[in-house]
Amino acid sequence: MLKKSSLVVWGVVLFVAWNALILFFLWTRPPSFSDHSHLTEEVIRLAQDAEVELERQKDILQQISHYSALWSRRKANEAQRHHMFPAASAQPSTAAPLPQRSVVSPDAVLPVVVIACDRSTVRRCLDKLLQYRPSKKRFPIIVSQDCGHEETAKVIASYGDAVMHIRQPNLSDIPVPTDHRKFQGYYKIARHYRWALSQVFRTLKYQAAIVVEDDLEVAPDFFEYFQAAFPLLITDPTLWCISAWNDNGKEQMVDVGHAELLYRTDFFPGLGWLLLADLWDELEPKWPKAFWDDWMRQPEQRQGRSCIRPEVSRTMTFGRKGVSHGQFFDQYLKFIKLNDRFVPFTQMDLSYLKKDEYERSFLAQVYGAPEMRVEELQGNQRRELGTVRVQYTTRDSFKAFAKALGVMDDLKSGVPRAGYKGIVSFLYRGRRVYLAPPSDWTGYDPRWS
């Protein structure tokens, strides 16, 4: 007779084989269309068929996992009795605790660090910052310039003592691998960020800073937003940044009439963000040579922490010229909606954004919403339902559904843009939609990239 451990192994093997056969059947059966215009619809239909079948097999997998766990515990207990190990000798958790925070006053000075290079259009950025800045003392503006571009330097100098102008001294090329020669610009950007933030936190001794780039225009309530959210950042150790940016912030995808809406997100947005000096203490020793923003999105840096982001972006980019040669700008960035009305955030109670309270409320909203299929949404059906949920369970189904609904479909270390607990919130044809994993979701898979 087979041992119980062998039965568990064979159960897993049979489950995987059966699941593979079902998926193979779903994805390889001949298409029922002759017009290539129906290709997207067929991909979505197949993805949703696969979702249904995976759900059907889920109970089997859970039973296998249950009996496997029981068997493992039984074997562990037998070994414990045999070797007379007391229960107290169990190994402690290896999860790293979140870094300790310094005490920071909620009224601390919040300098705005403008990362500049060779765009003389930095004037547009600076003009809006100065126009909306409520206090020079609370929000000093520091322009850190790389590249040695004299025309840009003259523009910055024309503001006199309204801004502080500092210059990155090392303008040399950076030795890079042969296959990275075309990415020289990304290496220089990372070097500049490291130097600029070190000046702000090491030399000037600020406790926090707001970082923007020279091609960003800010909203009328840009400073109000950061001033109101700052106390959350210094009191909630599960937060590591406040961002002004919504990655899915196209005008038709946000609720412009509720510009006061704020969210937690596991995705580092950048593009106008507030950080503490303590975070720089943590990041500076291991700062990357290039692609610093994607590096920030890796689990080793994020450590399970989140950012706050708005429904409607408080920054927009006007910089088509850059290291990405305008492709991303033309396809996406130029369509982001910039908030155009002032929201008095400092008069609002933002405690709902603290982790425990937020998760109780947000997850109840998401998983209390009725589930719909993508083609029903595309057909504008069942309008009476209001807020709805579209469920995905695999990387491929997320990408297929996101693309079909107009959501950014790329993943960084498994985290979707603007996502929290795997959930992406947006408007589709005027209704709130949550693109969400199953309610028993257990965490991000970094292989989903």
PDB file of N, CA, C and O in Angstrom, residues 310-369:
ATOM      1  N   PRO A 310      -3.436  59.804  -4.983  1.00  0.00           N
ATOM      2  CA  PRO A 310      -4.756  60.411  -5.163  1.00  0.00           C
ATOM      3  C   PRO A 310      -5.559  59.758  -6.279  1.00  0.00           C
ATOM      4  O   PRO A 310      -5.012  59.076  -7.145  1.00  0.00           O
ATOM      5  N   GLU A 311      -6.866  59.987  -6.258  1.00  0.00           N
ATOM      6  CA  GLU A 311      -7.720  59.592  -7.372  1.00  0.00           C
ATOM      7  C   GLU A 311      -7.340  60.387  -8.619  1.00  0.00           C
ATOM      8  O   GLU A 311      -7.140  59.827  -9.692  1.00  0.00           O
ATOM      9  N   VAL A 312      -7.226  61.708  -8.456  1.00  0.00           N
ATOM     10  CA  VAL A 312      -6.862  62.600  -9.553  1.00  0.00           C
ATOM     11  C   VAL A 312      -5.461  63.123  -9.292  1.00  0.00           C
ATOM     12  O   VAL A 312      -5.184  63.659  -8.215  1.00  0.00           O
ATOM     13  N   SER A 313      -4.564  62.966 -10.238  1.00  0.00           N
ATOM     14  CA  SER A 313      -3.160  63.319 -10.042  1.00  0.00           C
ATOM     15  C   SER A 313      -2.978  64.794  -9.686  1.00  0.00           C
ATOM     16  O   SER A 313      -3.688  65.662 -10.186  1.00  0.00           O
ATOM     17  N   ARG A 314      -2.002  65.044  -8.821  1.00  0.00           N
ATOM     18  CA  ARG A 314      -1.627  66.415  -8.460  1.00  0.00           C
ATOM     19  C   ARG A 314      -0.372  66.873  -9.198  1.00  0.00           C
ATOM     20  O   ARG A 314       0.145  67.954  -8.950  1.00  0.00           O
ATOM     21  N   THR A 315       0.102  66.060 -10.113  1.00  0.00           N
ATOM     22  CA  THR A 315       1.165  66.461 -11.041  1.00  0.00           C
ATOM     23  C   THR A 315       0.809  65.951 -12.425  1.00  0.00           C
ATOM     24  O   THR A 315       0.059  64.990 -12.574  1.00  0.00           O
ATOM     25  N   MET A 316       1.358  66.606 -13.428  1.00  0.00           N
ATOM     26  CA  MET A 316       1.293  66.102 -14.801  1.00  0.00           C
ATOM     27  C   MET A 316       2.621  66.419 -15.451  1.00  0.00           C
ATOM     28  O   MET A 316       3.310  67.377 -15.080  1.00  0.00           O
ATOM     29  N   THR A 317       3.019  65.614 -16.408  1.00  0.00           N
ATOM     30  CA  THR A 317       4.290  65.845 -17.076  1.00  0.00           C
ATOM     31  C   THR A 317       4.072  66.463 -18.450  1.00  0.00           C
ATOM     32  O   THR A 317       3.179  66.070 -19.184  1.00  0.00           O
ATOM     33  N   PHE A 318       4.895  67.471 -18.751  1.00  0.00           N
ATOM     34  CA  PHE A 318       4.850  68.105 -20.065  1.00  0.00           C
ATOM     35  C   PHE A 318       6.146  67.846 -20.832  1.00  0.00           C
ATOM     36  O   PHE A 318       6.377  68.411 -21.892  1.00  0.00           O
ATOM     37  N   GLY A 319       6.987  66.946 -20.313  1.00  0.00           N
ATOM     38  CA  GLY A 319       8.315  66.737 -20.885  1.00  0.00           C
ATOM     39  C   GLY A 319       8.377  65.594 -21.867  1.00  0.00           C
ATOM     40  O   GLY A 319       8.715  64.466 -21.495  1.00  0.00           O
ATOM     41  N   ARG A 320       8.068  65.865 -23.115  1.00  0.00           N
ATOM     42  CA  ARG A 320       8.189  64.815 -24.119  1.00  0.00           C
ATOM     43  C   ARG A 320       9.646  64.432 -24.327  1.00  0.00           C
ATOM     44  O   ARG A 320       9.979  63.274 -24.553  1.00  0.00           O
ATOM     45  N   LYS A 321      10.534  65.422 -24.253  1.00  0.00           N
ATOM     46  CA  LYS A 321      11.972  65.178 -24.417  1.00  0.00           C
ATOM     47  C   LYS A 321      12.508  64.512 -23.154  1.00  0.00           C
ATOM     48  O   LYS A 321      12.241  64.947 -22.045  1.00  0.00           O
ATOM     49  N   GLY A 322      13.260  63.423 -23.331  1.00  0.00           N
ATOM     50  CA  GLY A 322      13.837  62.738 -22.182  1.00  0.00           C
ATOM     51  C   GLY A 322      14.529  61.462 -22.593  1.00  0.00           C
ATOM     52  O   GLY A 322      14.642  61.154 -23.783  1.00  0.00           O
ATOM     53  N   VAL A 323      14.976  60.686 -21.590  1.00  0.00           N
ATOM     54  CA  VAL A 323      15.740  59.473 -21.894  1.00  0.00           C
ATOM     55  C   VAL A 323      14.890  58.415 -22.581  1.00  0.00           C
ATOM     56  O   VAL A 323      15.420  57.520 -23.234  1.00  0.00           O
ATOM     57  N   SER A 324      13.558  58.495 -22.437  1.00  0.00           N
ATOM     58  CA  SER A 324      12.701  57.512 -23.108  1.00  0.00           C
ATOM     59  C   SER A 324      12.303  57.949 -24.511  1.00  0.00           C
ATOM     60  O   SER A 324      11.520  57.274 -25.180  1.00  0.00           O
ATOM     61  N   HIS A 325      12.821  59.126 -24.948  1.00  0.00           N
ATOM     62  CA  HIS A 325      12.619  59.622 -26.322  1.00  0.00           C
ATOM     63  C   HIS A 325      11.148  59.841 -26.675  1.00  0.00           C
ATOM     64  O   HIS A 325      10.761  59.749 -27.830  1.00  0.00           O
ATOM     65  N   GLY A 326      10.332  60.132 -25.675  1.00  0.00           N
ATOM     66  CA  GLY A 326       8.965  60.569 -25.921  1.00  0.00           C
ATOM     67  C   GLY A 326       7.949  59.481 -26.184  1.00  0.00           C
ATOM     68  O   GLY A 326       6.755  59.760 -26.261  1.00  0.00           O
ATOM     69  N   GLN A 327       8.368  58.224 -26.330  1.00  0.00           N
ATOM     70  CA  GLN A 327       7.420  57.167 -26.685  1.00  0.00           C
ATOM     71  C   GLN A 327       6.363  56.975 -25.605  1.00  0.00           C
ATOM     72  O   GLN A 327       5.164  56.940 -25.881  1.00  0.00           O
ATOM     73  N   PHE A 328       6.796  56.871 -24.351  1.00  0.00           N
ATOM     74  CA  PHE A 328       5.871  56.665 -23.243  1.00  0.00           C
ATOM     75  C   PHE A 328       4.986  57.894 -23.059  1.00  0.00           C
ATOM     76  O   PHE A 328       3.804  57.789 -22.719  1.00  0.00           O
ATOM     77  N   PHE A 329       5.555  59.076 -23.308  1.00  0.00           N
ATOM     78  CA  PHE A 329       4.787  60.310 -23.187  1.00  0.00           C
ATOM     79  C   PHE A 329       3.644  60.324 -24.194  1.00  0.00           C
ATOM     80  O   PHE A 329       2.494  60.607 -23.846  1.00  0.00           O
ATOM     81  N   ASP A 330       3.935  60.029 -25.455  1.00  0.00           N
ATOM     82  CA  ASP A 330       2.908  60.089 -26.505  1.00  0.00           C
ATOM     83  C   ASP A 330       1.819  59.046 -26.310  1.00  0.00           C
ATOM     84  O   ASP A 330       0.649  59.289 -26.608  1.00  0.00           O
ATOM     85  N   GLN A 331       2.204  57.882 -25.806  1.00  0.00           N
ATOM     86  CA  GLN A 331       1.242  56.792 -25.658  1.00  0.00           C
ATOM     87  C   GLN A 331       0.383  56.925 -24.420  1.00  0.00           C
ATOM     88  O   GLN A 331      -0.737  56.429 -24.383  1.00  0.00           O
ATOM     89  N   TYR A 332       0.916  57.636 -23.401  1.00  0.00           N
ATOM     90  CA  TYR A 332       0.239  57.545 -22.117  1.00  0.00           C
ATOM     91  C   TYR A 332       0.282  58.823 -21.275  1.00  0.00           C
ATOM     92  O   TYR A 332      -0.760  59.354 -20.884  1.00  0.00           O
ATOM     93  N   LEU A 333       1.490  59.329 -21.006  1.00  0.00           N
ATOM     94  CA  LEU A 333       1.646  60.372 -19.994  1.00  0.00           C
ATOM     95  C   LEU A 333       0.886  61.652 -20.308  1.00  0.00           C
ATOM     96  O   LEU A 333       0.375  62.319 -19.402  1.00  0.00           O
ATOM     97  N   LYS A 334       0.796  62.000 -21.586  1.00  0.00           N
ATOM     98  CA  LYS A 334       0.154  63.265 -21.933  1.00  0.00           C
ATOM     99  C   LYS A 334      -1.361  63.238 -21.698  1.00  0.00           C
ATOM    100  O   LYS A 334      -2.010  64.288 -21.737  1.00  0.00           O
ATOM    101  N   PHE A 335      -1.929  62.063 -21.439  1.00  0.00           N
ATOM    102  CA  PHE A 335      -3.367  61.950 -21.230  1.00  0.00           C
ATOM    103  C   PHE A 335      -3.765  62.000 -19.749  1.00  0.00           C
ATOM    104  O   PHE A 335      -4.953  61.938 -19.432  1.00  0.00           O
ATOM    105  N   ILE A 336      -2.794  62.090 -18.845  1.00  0.00           N
ATOM    106  CA  ILE A 336      -3.102  62.115 -17.417  1.00  0.00           C
ATOM    107  C   ILE A 336      -3.816  63.417 -17.057  1.00  0.00           C
ATOM    108  O   ILE A 336      -3.384  64.505 -17.439  1.00  0.00           O
ATOM    109  N   LYS A 337      -4.889  63.287 -16.292  1.00  0.00           N
ATOM    110  CA  LYS A 337      -5.668  64.443 -15.859  1.00  0.00           C
ATOM    111  C   LYS A 337      -5.022  65.097 -14.645  1.00  0.00           C
ATOM    112  O   LYS A 337      -4.783  64.443 -13.622  1.00  0.00           O
ATOM    113  N   LEU A 338      -4.749  66.407 -14.730  1.00  0.00           N
ATOM    114  CA  LEU A 338      -4.227  67.172 -13.599  1.00  0.00           C
ATOM    115  C   LEU A 338      -5.407  67.797 -12.860  1.00  0.00           C
ATOM    116  O   LEU A 338      -6.254  68.461 -13.467  1.00  0.00           O
ATOM    117  N   ASN A 339      -5.451  67.595 -11.548  1.00  0.00           N
ATOM    118  CA  ASN A 339      -6.538  68.194 -10.778  1.00  0.00           C
ATOM    119  C   ASN A 339      -6.514  69.715 -10.926  1.00  0.00           C
ATOM    120  O   ASN A 339      -5.457  70.342 -10.855  1.00  0.00           O
ATOM    121  N   ASP A 340      -7.704  70.312 -11.134  1.00  0.00           N
ATOM    122  CA  ASP A 340      -7.752  71.749 -11.371  1.00  0.00           C
ATOM    123  C   ASP A 340      -8.577  72.505 -10.340  1.00  0.00           C
ATOM    124  O   ASP A 340      -8.875  73.692 -10.524  1.00  0.00           O
ATOM    125  N   ARG A 341      -8.975  71.824  -9.266  1.00  0.00           N
ATOM    126  CA  ARG A 341      -9.693  72.548  -8.216  1.00  0.00           C
ATOM    127  C   ARG A 341      -9.062  72.258  -6.867  1.00  0.00           C
ATOM    128  O   ARG A 341      -8.508  71.185  -6.628  1.00  0.00           O
ATOM    129  N   PHE A 342      -9.150  73.242  -5.969  1.00  0.00           N
ATOM    130  CA  PHE A 342      -8.491  73.139  -4.670  1.00  0.00           C
ATOM    131  C   PHE A 342      -9.339  72.302  -3.716  1.00  0.00           C
ATOM    132  O   PHE A 342     -10.524  72.571  -3.522  1.00  0.00           O
ATOM    133  N   VAL A 343      -8.731  71.289  -3.129  1.00  0.00           N
ATOM    134  CA  VAL A 343      -9.388  70.457  -2.119  1.00  0.00           C
ATOM    135  C   VAL A 343      -8.742  70.768  -0.765  1.00  0.00           C
ATOM    136  O   VAL A 343      -7.526  70.641  -0.617  1.00  0.00           O
ATOM    137  N   PRO A 344      -9.513  71.176   0.234  1.00  0.00           N
ATOM    138  CA  PRO A 344      -8.934  71.546   1.547  1.00  0.00           C
ATOM    139  C   PRO A 344      -8.577  70.318   2.393  1.00  0.00           C
ATOM    140  O   PRO A 344      -9.186  70.054   3.430  1.00  0.00           O
ATOM    141  N   PHE A 345      -7.581  69.598   1.985  1.00  0.00           N
ATOM    142  CA  PHE A 345      -7.220  68.352   2.658  1.00  0.00           C
ATOM    143  C   PHE A 345      -6.881  68.556   4.132  1.00  0.00           C
ATOM    144  O   PHE A 345      -7.141  67.676   4.963  1.00  0.00           O
ATOM    145  N   THR A 346      -6.274  69.691   4.486  1.00  0.00           N
ATOM    146  CA  THR A 346      -5.857  69.894   5.880  1.00  0.00           C
ATOM    147  C   THR A 346      -7.055  70.046   6.815  1.00  0.00           C
ATOM    148  O   THR A 346      -6.892  69.980   8.039  1.00  0.00           O
ATOM    149  N   GLN A 347      -8.237  70.243   6.259  1.00  0.00           N
ATOM    150  CA  GLN A 347      -9.448  70.337   7.082  1.00  0.00           C
ATOM    151  C   GLN A 347     -10.186  69.008   7.151  1.00  0.00           C
ATOM    152  O   GLN A 347     -11.261  68.911   7.737  1.00  0.00           O
ATOM    153  N   MET A 348      -9.625  67.967   6.535  1.00  0.00           N
ATOM    154  CA  MET A 348     -10.279  66.662   6.476  1.00  0.00           C
ATOM    155  C   MET A 348      -9.605  65.665   7.406  1.00  0.00           C
ATOM    156  O   MET A 348      -8.418  65.784   7.724  1.00  0.00           O
ATOM    157  N   ASP A 349     -10.365  64.680   7.836  1.00  0.00           N
ATOM    158  CA  ASP A 349      -9.845  63.580   8.639  1.00  0.00           C
ATOM    159  C   ASP A 349      -9.354  62.487   7.692  1.00  0.00           C
ATOM    160  O   ASP A 349     -10.152  61.827   7.024  1.00  0.00           O
ATOM    161  N   LEU A 350      -8.039  62.305   7.649  1.00  0.00           N
ATOM    162  CA  LEU A 350      -7.454  61.308   6.747  1.00  0.00           C
ATOM    163  C   LEU A 350      -7.061  60.023   7.477  1.00  0.00           C
ATOM    164  O   LEU A 350      -6.349  59.182   6.918  1.00  0.00           O
ATOM    165  N   SER A 351      -7.539  59.847   8.693  1.00  0.00           N
ATOM    166  CA  SER A 351      -7.146  58.662   9.465  1.00  0.00           C
ATOM    167  C   SER A 351      -7.667  57.366   8.827  1.00  0.00           C
ATOM    168  O   SER A 351      -7.175  56.281   9.135  1.00  0.00           O
ATOM    169  N   TYR A 352      -8.647  57.469   7.925  1.00  0.00           N
ATOM    170  CA  TYR A 352      -9.154  56.272   7.240  1.00  0.00           C
ATOM    171  C   TYR A 352      -8.085  55.612   6.376  1.00  0.00           C
ATOM    172  O   TYR A 352      -8.233  54.469   5.948  1.00  0.00           O
ATOM    173  N   LEU A 353      -6.982  56.320   6.129  1.00  0.00           N
ATOM    174  CA  LEU A 353      -5.904  55.775   5.298  1.00  0.00           C
ATOM    175  C   LEU A 353      -4.895  54.960   6.098  1.00  0.00           C
ATOM    176  O   LEU A 353      -3.995  54.351   5.512  1.00  0.00           O
ATOM    177  N   LYS A 354      -5.030  54.931   7.410  1.00  0.00           N
ATOM    178  CA  LYS A 354      -4.157  54.075   8.209  1.00  0.00           C
ATOM    179  C   LYS A 354      -4.477  52.619   7.911  1.00  0.00           C
ATOM    180  O   LYS A 354      -5.635  52.257   7.702  1.00  0.00           O
ATOM    181  N   LYS A 355      -3.478  51.793   7.926  1.00  0.00           N
ATOM    182  CA  LYS A 355      -3.546  50.443   7.370  1.00  0.00           C
ATOM    183  C   LYS A 355      -4.753  49.628   7.828  1.00  0.00           C
ATOM    184  O   LYS A 355      -5.547  49.159   7.001  1.00  0.00           O
ATOM    185  N   ASP A 356      -4.938  49.445   9.123  1.00  0.00           N
ATOM    186  CA  ASP A 356      -5.991  48.549   9.609  1.00  0.00           C
ATOM    187  C   ASP A 356      -7.380  49.062   9.234  1.00  0.00           C
ATOM    188  O   ASP A 356      -8.231  48.306   8.750  1.00  0.00           O
ATOM    189  N   GLU A 357      -7.610  50.351   9.461  1.00  0.00           N
ATOM    190  CA  GLU A 357      -8.920  50.920   9.149  1.00  0.00           C
ATOM    191  C   GLU A 357      -9.181  50.895   7.644  1.00  0.00           C
ATOM    192  O   GLU A 357     -10.286  50.584   7.190  1.00  0.00           O
ATOM    193  N   TYR A 358      -8.145  51.211   6.875  1.00  0.00           N
ATOM    194  CA  TYR A 358      -8.302  51.241   5.422  1.00  0.00           C
ATOM    195  C   TYR A 358      -8.648  49.860   4.880  1.00  0.00           C
ATOM    196  O   TYR A 358      -9.541  49.722   4.036  1.00  0.00           O
ATOM    197  N   GLU A 359      -7.947  48.840   5.345  1.00  0.00           N
ATOM    198  CA  GLU A 359      -8.181  47.491   4.823  1.00  0.00           C
ATOM    199  C   GLU A 359      -9.568  46.976   5.190  1.00  0.00           C
ATOM    200  O   GLU A 359     -10.227  46.323   4.379  1.00  0.00           O
ATOM    201  N   ARG A 360     -10.031  47.289   6.394  1.00  0.00           N
ATOM    202  CA  ARG A 360     -11.384  46.865   6.769  1.00  0.00           C
ATOM    203  C   ARG A 360     -12.412  47.459   5.809  1.00  0.00           C
ATOM    204  O   ARG A 360     -13.301  46.759   5.317  1.00  0.00           O
ATOM    205  N   SER A 361     -12.272  48.744   5.535  1.00  0.00           N
ATOM    206  CA  SER A 361     -13.258  49.435   4.700  1.00  0.00           C
ATOM    207  C   SER A 361     -13.092  49.101   3.224  1.00  0.00           C
ATOM    208  O   SER A 361     -14.058  48.723   2.543  1.00  0.00           O
ATOM    209  N   PHE A 362     -11.864  49.196   2.724  1.00  0.00           N
ATOM    210  CA  PHE A 362     -11.611  49.030   1.292  1.00  0.00           C
ATOM    211  C   PHE A 362     -11.894  47.609   0.831  1.00  0.00           C
ATOM    212  O   PHE A 362     -12.572  47.386  -0.183  1.00  0.00           O
ATOM    213  N   LEU A 363     -11.401  46.619   1.572  1.00  0.00           N
ATOM    214  CA  LEU A 363     -11.604  45.231   1.164  1.00  0.00           C
ATOM    215  C   LEU A 363     -13.079  44.841   1.224  1.00  0.00           C
ATOM    216  O   LEU A 363     -13.564  44.062   0.393  1.00  0.00           O
ATOM    217  N   ALA A 364     -13.819  45.411   2.186  1.00  0.00           N
ATOM    218  CA  ALA A 364     -15.255  45.144   2.251  1.00  0.00           C
ATOM    219  C   ALA A 364     -15.967  45.723   1.030  1.00  0.00           C
ATOM    220  O   ALA A 364     -16.872  45.092   0.461  1.00  0.00           O
ATOM    221  N   GLN A 365     -15.553  46.917   0.603  1.00  0.00           N
ATOM    222  CA  GLN A 365     -16.142  47.517  -0.594  1.00  0.00           C
ATOM    223  C   GLN A 365     -15.871  46.663  -1.831  1.00  0.00           C
ATOM    224  O   GLN A 365     -16.766  46.402  -2.640  1.00  0.00           O
ATOM    225  N   VAL A 366     -14.613  46.238  -1.954  1.00  0.00           N
ATOM    226  CA  VAL A 366     -14.209  45.499  -3.156  1.00  0.00           C
ATOM    227  C   VAL A 366     -14.939  44.168  -3.245  1.00  0.00           C
ATOM    228  O   VAL A 366     -15.562  43.840  -4.264  1.00  0.00           O
ATOM    229  N   TYR A 367     -14.854  43.375  -2.177  1.00  0.00           N
ATOM    230  CA  TYR A 367     -15.390  42.017  -2.257  1.00  0.00           C
ATOM    231  C   TYR A 367     -16.886  41.955  -1.947  1.00  0.00           C
ATOM    232  O   TYR A 367     -17.503  40.893  -2.076  1.00  0.00           O
ATOM    233  N   GLY A 368     -17.447  43.121  -1.599  1.00  0.00           N
ATOM    234  CA  GLY A 368     -18.897  43.207  -1.496  1.00  0.00           C
ATOM    235  C   GLY A 368     -19.543  43.611  -2.814  1.00  0.00           C
ATOM    236  O   GLY A 368     -20.765  43.544  -2.966  1.00  0.00           O
ATOM    237  N   ALA A 369     -18.707  44.017  -3.778  1.00  0.00           N
ATOM    238  CA  ALA A 369     -19.222  44.425  -5.092  1.00  0.00           C
ATOM    239  C   ALA A 369     -19.545  43.199  -5.936  1.00  0.00           C
ATOM    240  O   ALA A 369     -18.816  42.201  -5.898  1.00  0.00           O
TER     241      ALA A 369
END
